[in-house]
mmCIF file of C-alpha atoms and ligand atoms in Angstrom:
data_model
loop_
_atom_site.group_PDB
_atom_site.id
_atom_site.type_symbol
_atom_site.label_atom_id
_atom_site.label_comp_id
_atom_site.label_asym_id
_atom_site.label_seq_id
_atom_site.Cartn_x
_atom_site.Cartn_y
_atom_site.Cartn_z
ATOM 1 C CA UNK A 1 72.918 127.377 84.212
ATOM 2 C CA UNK A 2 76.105 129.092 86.089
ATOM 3 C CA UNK A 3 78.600 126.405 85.014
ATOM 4 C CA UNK A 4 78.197 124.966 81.509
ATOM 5 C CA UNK A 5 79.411 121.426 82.063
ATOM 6 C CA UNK A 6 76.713 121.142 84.407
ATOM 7 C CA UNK A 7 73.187 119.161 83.813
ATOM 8 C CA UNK A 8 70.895 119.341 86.656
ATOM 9 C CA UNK A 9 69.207 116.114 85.568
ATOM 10 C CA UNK A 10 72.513 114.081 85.969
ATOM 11 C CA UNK A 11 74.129 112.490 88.535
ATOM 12 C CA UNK A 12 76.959 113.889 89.862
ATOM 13 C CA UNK A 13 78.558 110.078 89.516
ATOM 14 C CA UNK A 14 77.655 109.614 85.774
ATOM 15 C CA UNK A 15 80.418 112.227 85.007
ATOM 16 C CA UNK A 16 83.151 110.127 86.594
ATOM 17 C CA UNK A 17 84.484 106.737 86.069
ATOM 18 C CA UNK A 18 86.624 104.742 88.354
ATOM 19 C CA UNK A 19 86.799 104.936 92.563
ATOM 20 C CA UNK A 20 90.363 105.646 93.236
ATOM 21 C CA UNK A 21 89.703 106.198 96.873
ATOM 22 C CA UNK A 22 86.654 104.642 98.870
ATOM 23 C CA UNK A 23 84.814 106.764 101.781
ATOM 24 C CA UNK A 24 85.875 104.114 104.033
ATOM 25 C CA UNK A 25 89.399 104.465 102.710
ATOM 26 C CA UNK A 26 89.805 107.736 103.287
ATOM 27 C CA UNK A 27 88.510 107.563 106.607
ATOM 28 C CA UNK A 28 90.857 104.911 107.842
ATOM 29 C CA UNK A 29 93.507 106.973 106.357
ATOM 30 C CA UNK A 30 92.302 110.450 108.091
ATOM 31 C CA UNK A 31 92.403 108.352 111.606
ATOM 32 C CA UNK A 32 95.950 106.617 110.456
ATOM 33 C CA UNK A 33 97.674 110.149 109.826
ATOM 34 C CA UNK A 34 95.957 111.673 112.623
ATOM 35 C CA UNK A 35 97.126 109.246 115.204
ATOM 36 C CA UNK A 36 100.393 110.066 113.947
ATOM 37 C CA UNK A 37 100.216 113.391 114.041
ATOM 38 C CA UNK A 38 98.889 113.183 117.410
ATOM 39 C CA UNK A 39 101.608 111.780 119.156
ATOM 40 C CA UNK A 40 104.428 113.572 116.764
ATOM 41 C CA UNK A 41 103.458 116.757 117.823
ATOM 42 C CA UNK A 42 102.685 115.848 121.516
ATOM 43 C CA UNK A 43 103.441 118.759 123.817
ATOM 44 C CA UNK A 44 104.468 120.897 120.918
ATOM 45 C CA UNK A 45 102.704 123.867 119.976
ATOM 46 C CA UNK A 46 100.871 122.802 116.347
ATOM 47 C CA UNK A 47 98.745 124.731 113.601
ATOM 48 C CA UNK A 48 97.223 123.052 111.103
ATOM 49 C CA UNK A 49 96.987 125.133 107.927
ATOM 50 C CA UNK A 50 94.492 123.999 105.640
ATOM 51 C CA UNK A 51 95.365 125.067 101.763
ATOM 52 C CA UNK A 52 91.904 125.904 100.534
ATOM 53 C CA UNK A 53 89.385 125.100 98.687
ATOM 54 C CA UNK A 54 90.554 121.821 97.629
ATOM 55 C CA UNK A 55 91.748 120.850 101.794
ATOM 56 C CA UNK A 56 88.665 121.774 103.214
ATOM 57 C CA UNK A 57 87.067 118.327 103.514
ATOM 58 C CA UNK A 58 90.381 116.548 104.849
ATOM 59 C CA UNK A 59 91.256 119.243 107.193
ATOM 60 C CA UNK A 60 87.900 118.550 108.774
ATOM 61 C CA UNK A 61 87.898 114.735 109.108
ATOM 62 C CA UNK A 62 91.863 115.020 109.790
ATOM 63 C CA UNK A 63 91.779 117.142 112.468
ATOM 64 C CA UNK A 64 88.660 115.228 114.105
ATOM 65 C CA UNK A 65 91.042 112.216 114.524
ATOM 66 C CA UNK A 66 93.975 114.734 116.065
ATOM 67 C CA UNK A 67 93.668 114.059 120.156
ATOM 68 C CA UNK A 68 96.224 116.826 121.363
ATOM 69 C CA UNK A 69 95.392 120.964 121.097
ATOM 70 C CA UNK A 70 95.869 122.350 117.292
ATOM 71 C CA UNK A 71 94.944 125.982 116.245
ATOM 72 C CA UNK A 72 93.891 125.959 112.867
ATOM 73 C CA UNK A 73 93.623 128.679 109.889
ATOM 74 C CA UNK A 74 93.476 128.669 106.106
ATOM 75 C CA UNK A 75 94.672 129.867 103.270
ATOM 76 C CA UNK A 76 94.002 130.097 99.479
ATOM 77 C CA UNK A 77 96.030 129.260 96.419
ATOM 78 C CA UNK A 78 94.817 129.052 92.786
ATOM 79 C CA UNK A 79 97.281 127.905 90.126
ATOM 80 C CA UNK A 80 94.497 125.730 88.101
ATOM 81 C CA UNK A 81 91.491 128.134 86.517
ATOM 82 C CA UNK A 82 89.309 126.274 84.631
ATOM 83 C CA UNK A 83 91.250 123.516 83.620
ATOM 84 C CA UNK A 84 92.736 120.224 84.114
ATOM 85 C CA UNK A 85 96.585 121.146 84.423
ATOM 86 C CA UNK A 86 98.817 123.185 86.433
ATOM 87 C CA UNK A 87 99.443 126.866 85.189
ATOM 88 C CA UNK A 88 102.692 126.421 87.246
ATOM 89 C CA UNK A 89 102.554 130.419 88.503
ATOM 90 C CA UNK A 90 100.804 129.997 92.281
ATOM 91 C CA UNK A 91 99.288 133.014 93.187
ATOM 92 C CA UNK A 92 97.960 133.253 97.037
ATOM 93 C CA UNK A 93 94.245 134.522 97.006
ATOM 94 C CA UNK A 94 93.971 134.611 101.359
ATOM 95 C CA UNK A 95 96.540 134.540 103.386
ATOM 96 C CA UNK A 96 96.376 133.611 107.021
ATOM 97 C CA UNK A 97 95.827 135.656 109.759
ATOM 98 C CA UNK A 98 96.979 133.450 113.019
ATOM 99 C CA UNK A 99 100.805 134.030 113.792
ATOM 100 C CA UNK A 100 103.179 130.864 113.382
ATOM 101 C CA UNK A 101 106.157 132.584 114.814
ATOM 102 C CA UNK A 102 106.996 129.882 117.788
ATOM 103 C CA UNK A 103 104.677 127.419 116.492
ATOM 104 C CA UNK A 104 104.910 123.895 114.107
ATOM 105 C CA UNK A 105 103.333 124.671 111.060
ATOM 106 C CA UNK A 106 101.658 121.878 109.522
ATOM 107 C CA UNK A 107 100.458 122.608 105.772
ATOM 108 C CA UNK A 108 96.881 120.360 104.892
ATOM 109 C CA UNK A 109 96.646 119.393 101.425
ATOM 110 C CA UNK A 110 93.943 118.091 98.787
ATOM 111 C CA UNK A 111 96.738 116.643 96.417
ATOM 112 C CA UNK A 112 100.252 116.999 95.288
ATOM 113 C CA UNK A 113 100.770 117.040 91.687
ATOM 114 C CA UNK A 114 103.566 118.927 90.183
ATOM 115 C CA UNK A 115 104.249 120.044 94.032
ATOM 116 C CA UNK A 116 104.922 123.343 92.673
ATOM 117 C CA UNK A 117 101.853 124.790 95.039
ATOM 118 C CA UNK A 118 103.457 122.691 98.305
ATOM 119 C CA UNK A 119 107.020 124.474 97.496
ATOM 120 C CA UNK A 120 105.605 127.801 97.209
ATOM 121 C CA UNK A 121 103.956 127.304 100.384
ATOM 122 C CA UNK A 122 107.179 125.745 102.000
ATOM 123 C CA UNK A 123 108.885 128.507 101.414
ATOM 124 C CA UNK A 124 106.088 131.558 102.115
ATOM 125 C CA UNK A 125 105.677 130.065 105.656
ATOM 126 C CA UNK A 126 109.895 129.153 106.035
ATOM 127 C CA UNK A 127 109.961 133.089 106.316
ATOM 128 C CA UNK A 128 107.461 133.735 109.406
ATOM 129 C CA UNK A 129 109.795 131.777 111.964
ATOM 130 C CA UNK A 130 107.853 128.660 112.379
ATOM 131 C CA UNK A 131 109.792 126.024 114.585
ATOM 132 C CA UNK A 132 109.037 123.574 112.099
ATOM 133 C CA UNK A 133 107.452 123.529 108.737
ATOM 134 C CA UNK A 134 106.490 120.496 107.701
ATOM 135 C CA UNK A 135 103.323 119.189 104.901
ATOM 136 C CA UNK A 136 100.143 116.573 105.355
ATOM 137 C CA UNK A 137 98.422 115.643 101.751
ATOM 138 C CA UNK A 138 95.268 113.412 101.722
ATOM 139 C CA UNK A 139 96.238 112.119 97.927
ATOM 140 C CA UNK A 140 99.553 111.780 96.311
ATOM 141 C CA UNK A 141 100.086 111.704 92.643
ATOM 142 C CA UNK A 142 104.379 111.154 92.887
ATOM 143 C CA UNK A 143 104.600 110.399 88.802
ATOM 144 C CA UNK A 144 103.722 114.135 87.639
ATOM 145 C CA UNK A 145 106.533 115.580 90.149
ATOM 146 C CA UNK A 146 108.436 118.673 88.496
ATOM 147 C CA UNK A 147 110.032 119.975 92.197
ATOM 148 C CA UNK A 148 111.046 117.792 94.506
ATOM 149 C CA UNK A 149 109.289 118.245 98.001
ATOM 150 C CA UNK A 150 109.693 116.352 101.201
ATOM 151 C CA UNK A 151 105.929 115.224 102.411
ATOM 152 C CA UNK A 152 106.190 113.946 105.866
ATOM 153 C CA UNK A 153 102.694 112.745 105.581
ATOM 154 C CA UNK A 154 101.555 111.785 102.773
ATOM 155 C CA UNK A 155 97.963 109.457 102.958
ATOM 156 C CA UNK A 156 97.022 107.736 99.735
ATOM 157 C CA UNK A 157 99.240 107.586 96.335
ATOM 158 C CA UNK A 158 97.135 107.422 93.360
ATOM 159 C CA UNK A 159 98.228 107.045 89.581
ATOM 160 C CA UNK A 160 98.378 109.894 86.876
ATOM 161 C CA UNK A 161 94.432 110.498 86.476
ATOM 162 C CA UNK A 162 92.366 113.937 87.208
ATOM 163 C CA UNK A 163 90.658 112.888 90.390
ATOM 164 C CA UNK A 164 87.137 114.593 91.721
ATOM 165 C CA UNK A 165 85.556 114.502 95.247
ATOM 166 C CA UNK A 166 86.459 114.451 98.661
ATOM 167 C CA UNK A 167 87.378 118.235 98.132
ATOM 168 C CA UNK A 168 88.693 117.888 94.834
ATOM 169 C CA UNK A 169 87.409 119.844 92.151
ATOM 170 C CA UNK A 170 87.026 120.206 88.153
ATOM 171 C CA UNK A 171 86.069 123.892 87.301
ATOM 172 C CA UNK A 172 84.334 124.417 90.500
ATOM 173 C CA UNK A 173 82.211 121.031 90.887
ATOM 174 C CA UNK A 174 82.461 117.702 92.134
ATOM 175 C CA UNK A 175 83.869 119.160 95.724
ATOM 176 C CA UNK A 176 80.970 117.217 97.368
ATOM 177 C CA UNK A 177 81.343 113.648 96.180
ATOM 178 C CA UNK A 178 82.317 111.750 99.386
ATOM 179 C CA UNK A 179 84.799 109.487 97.476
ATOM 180 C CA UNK A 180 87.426 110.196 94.988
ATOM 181 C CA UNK A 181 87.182 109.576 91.463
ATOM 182 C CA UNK A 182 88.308 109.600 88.039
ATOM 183 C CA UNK A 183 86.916 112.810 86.100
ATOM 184 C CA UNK A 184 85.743 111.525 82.779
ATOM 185 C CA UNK A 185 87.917 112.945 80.083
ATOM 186 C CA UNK A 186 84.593 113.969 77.958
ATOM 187 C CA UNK A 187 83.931 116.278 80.670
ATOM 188 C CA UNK A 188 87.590 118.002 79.701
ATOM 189 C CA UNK A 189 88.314 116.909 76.383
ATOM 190 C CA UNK A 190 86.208 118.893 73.785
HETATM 191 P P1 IMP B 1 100.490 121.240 92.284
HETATM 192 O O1 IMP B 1 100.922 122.641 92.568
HETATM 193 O O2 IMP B 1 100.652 120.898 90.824
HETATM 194 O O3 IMP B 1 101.127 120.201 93.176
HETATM 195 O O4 IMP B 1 98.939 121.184 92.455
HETATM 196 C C1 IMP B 1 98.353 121.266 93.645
HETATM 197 C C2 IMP B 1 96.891 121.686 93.540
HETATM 198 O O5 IMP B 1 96.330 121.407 92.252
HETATM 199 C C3 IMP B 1 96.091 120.893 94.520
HETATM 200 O O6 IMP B 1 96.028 121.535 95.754
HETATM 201 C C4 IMP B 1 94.747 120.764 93.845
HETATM 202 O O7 IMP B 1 93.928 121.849 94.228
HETATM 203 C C5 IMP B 1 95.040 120.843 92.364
HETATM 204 N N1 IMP B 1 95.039 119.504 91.738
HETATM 205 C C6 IMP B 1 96.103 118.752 91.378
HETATM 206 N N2 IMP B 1 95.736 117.582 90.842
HETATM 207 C C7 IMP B 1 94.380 117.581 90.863
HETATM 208 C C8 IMP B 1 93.377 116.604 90.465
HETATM 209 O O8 IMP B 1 93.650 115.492 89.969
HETATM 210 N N3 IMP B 1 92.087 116.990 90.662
HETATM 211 C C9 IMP B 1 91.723 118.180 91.214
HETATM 212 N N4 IMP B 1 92.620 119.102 91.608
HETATM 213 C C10 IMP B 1 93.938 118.805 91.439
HETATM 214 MG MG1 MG B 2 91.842 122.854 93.064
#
């Protein structure tokens, strides 16, 4: 087997506990931001940005439920490896490849946790003459904070927990669950 916590035999769902975030949640929330979004941004020019891997699944739904043109591209961050907290060093794996000079940049996020990722990124695209630069997270976690960062759109807060699903990962798995959930800490805790 490729990935050691892994059994084929077991559900995906036995190695969580707790749904912080129901499918039908997140999909009234993906519609609620992207109405918003939608008529912020009317007229302007507008690129979504999806931070990958962890964005992929709410940059899709998001930008199904945003009505006016939008360019998209994506980048990649890691500052987790194979574990459950931040490293704190962000280290960009992709950049993008779509000019932002003229255009509102609009960063799409998995999660903020530390927000250490969403200032790095604040700052890398602050230098490529955006008009505006501004953040949309799916998931919010506000208690485990350690910079400040303003997050214009910010879709559900959830408590201090390691969530999976809806994008989110634990060591590479989990991406596909269609909710979000609490990672069982004897998946982590050895
Ligand atoms: P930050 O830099 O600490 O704000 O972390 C941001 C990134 O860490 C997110 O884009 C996620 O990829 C990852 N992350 C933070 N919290 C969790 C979690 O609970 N589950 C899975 N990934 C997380
Ligand atoms: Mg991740």
């Amino acid at each position: 087997m490729s990935n050691e916590i892994y059994e084929c035999d077991v559900p995906l769902e036995d190695y969580t506990e707790g749904i912080v975030a129901t499918k039908e949640e997140i999909a009234e929330m993906c519609k609620r931001l992207g109405e918003r979004i939608s008529n912020d941004y009317k007229g302007e020019p507008l690129i979504l940005i999806c931070v990958l891997k962890g964005g992929f699944m709410f940059m899709s739904d998001l930008s199904k439920n945003i009505s006016i043109p939008v360019e998209m591209d994506f980048i990649a961050v890691s500052s987790y490896g194979a574990s459950t907290k931040s490293s704190g060093v962000v280290r960009l794996v992709k950049d993008t490849d779509t000019p932002v000079t003229g255009k509102h940049v609009l960063i799409v996020e998995d999660i903020i946790d530390t927000g250490l990722t969403l200032s790095y990124l604040k700052n890398l695209f602050s230098t490529r003459n955006p008009l505006s630069v501004k953040v949309c997270t799916a998931f919010d976690k506000p208690d485990r904070r350690k910079v400040e960062v303003d997050v214009e759109y910010s879709g559900i807060v959830i408590p201090d927990e390691y969530v999976v699903g809806y994008g989110l990962d634990y060591n590479g798995l989990f991406r596909n669950l269609p909710d979000l959930r609490i990672l069982k800490k004897s998946v982590y805790v050895k």
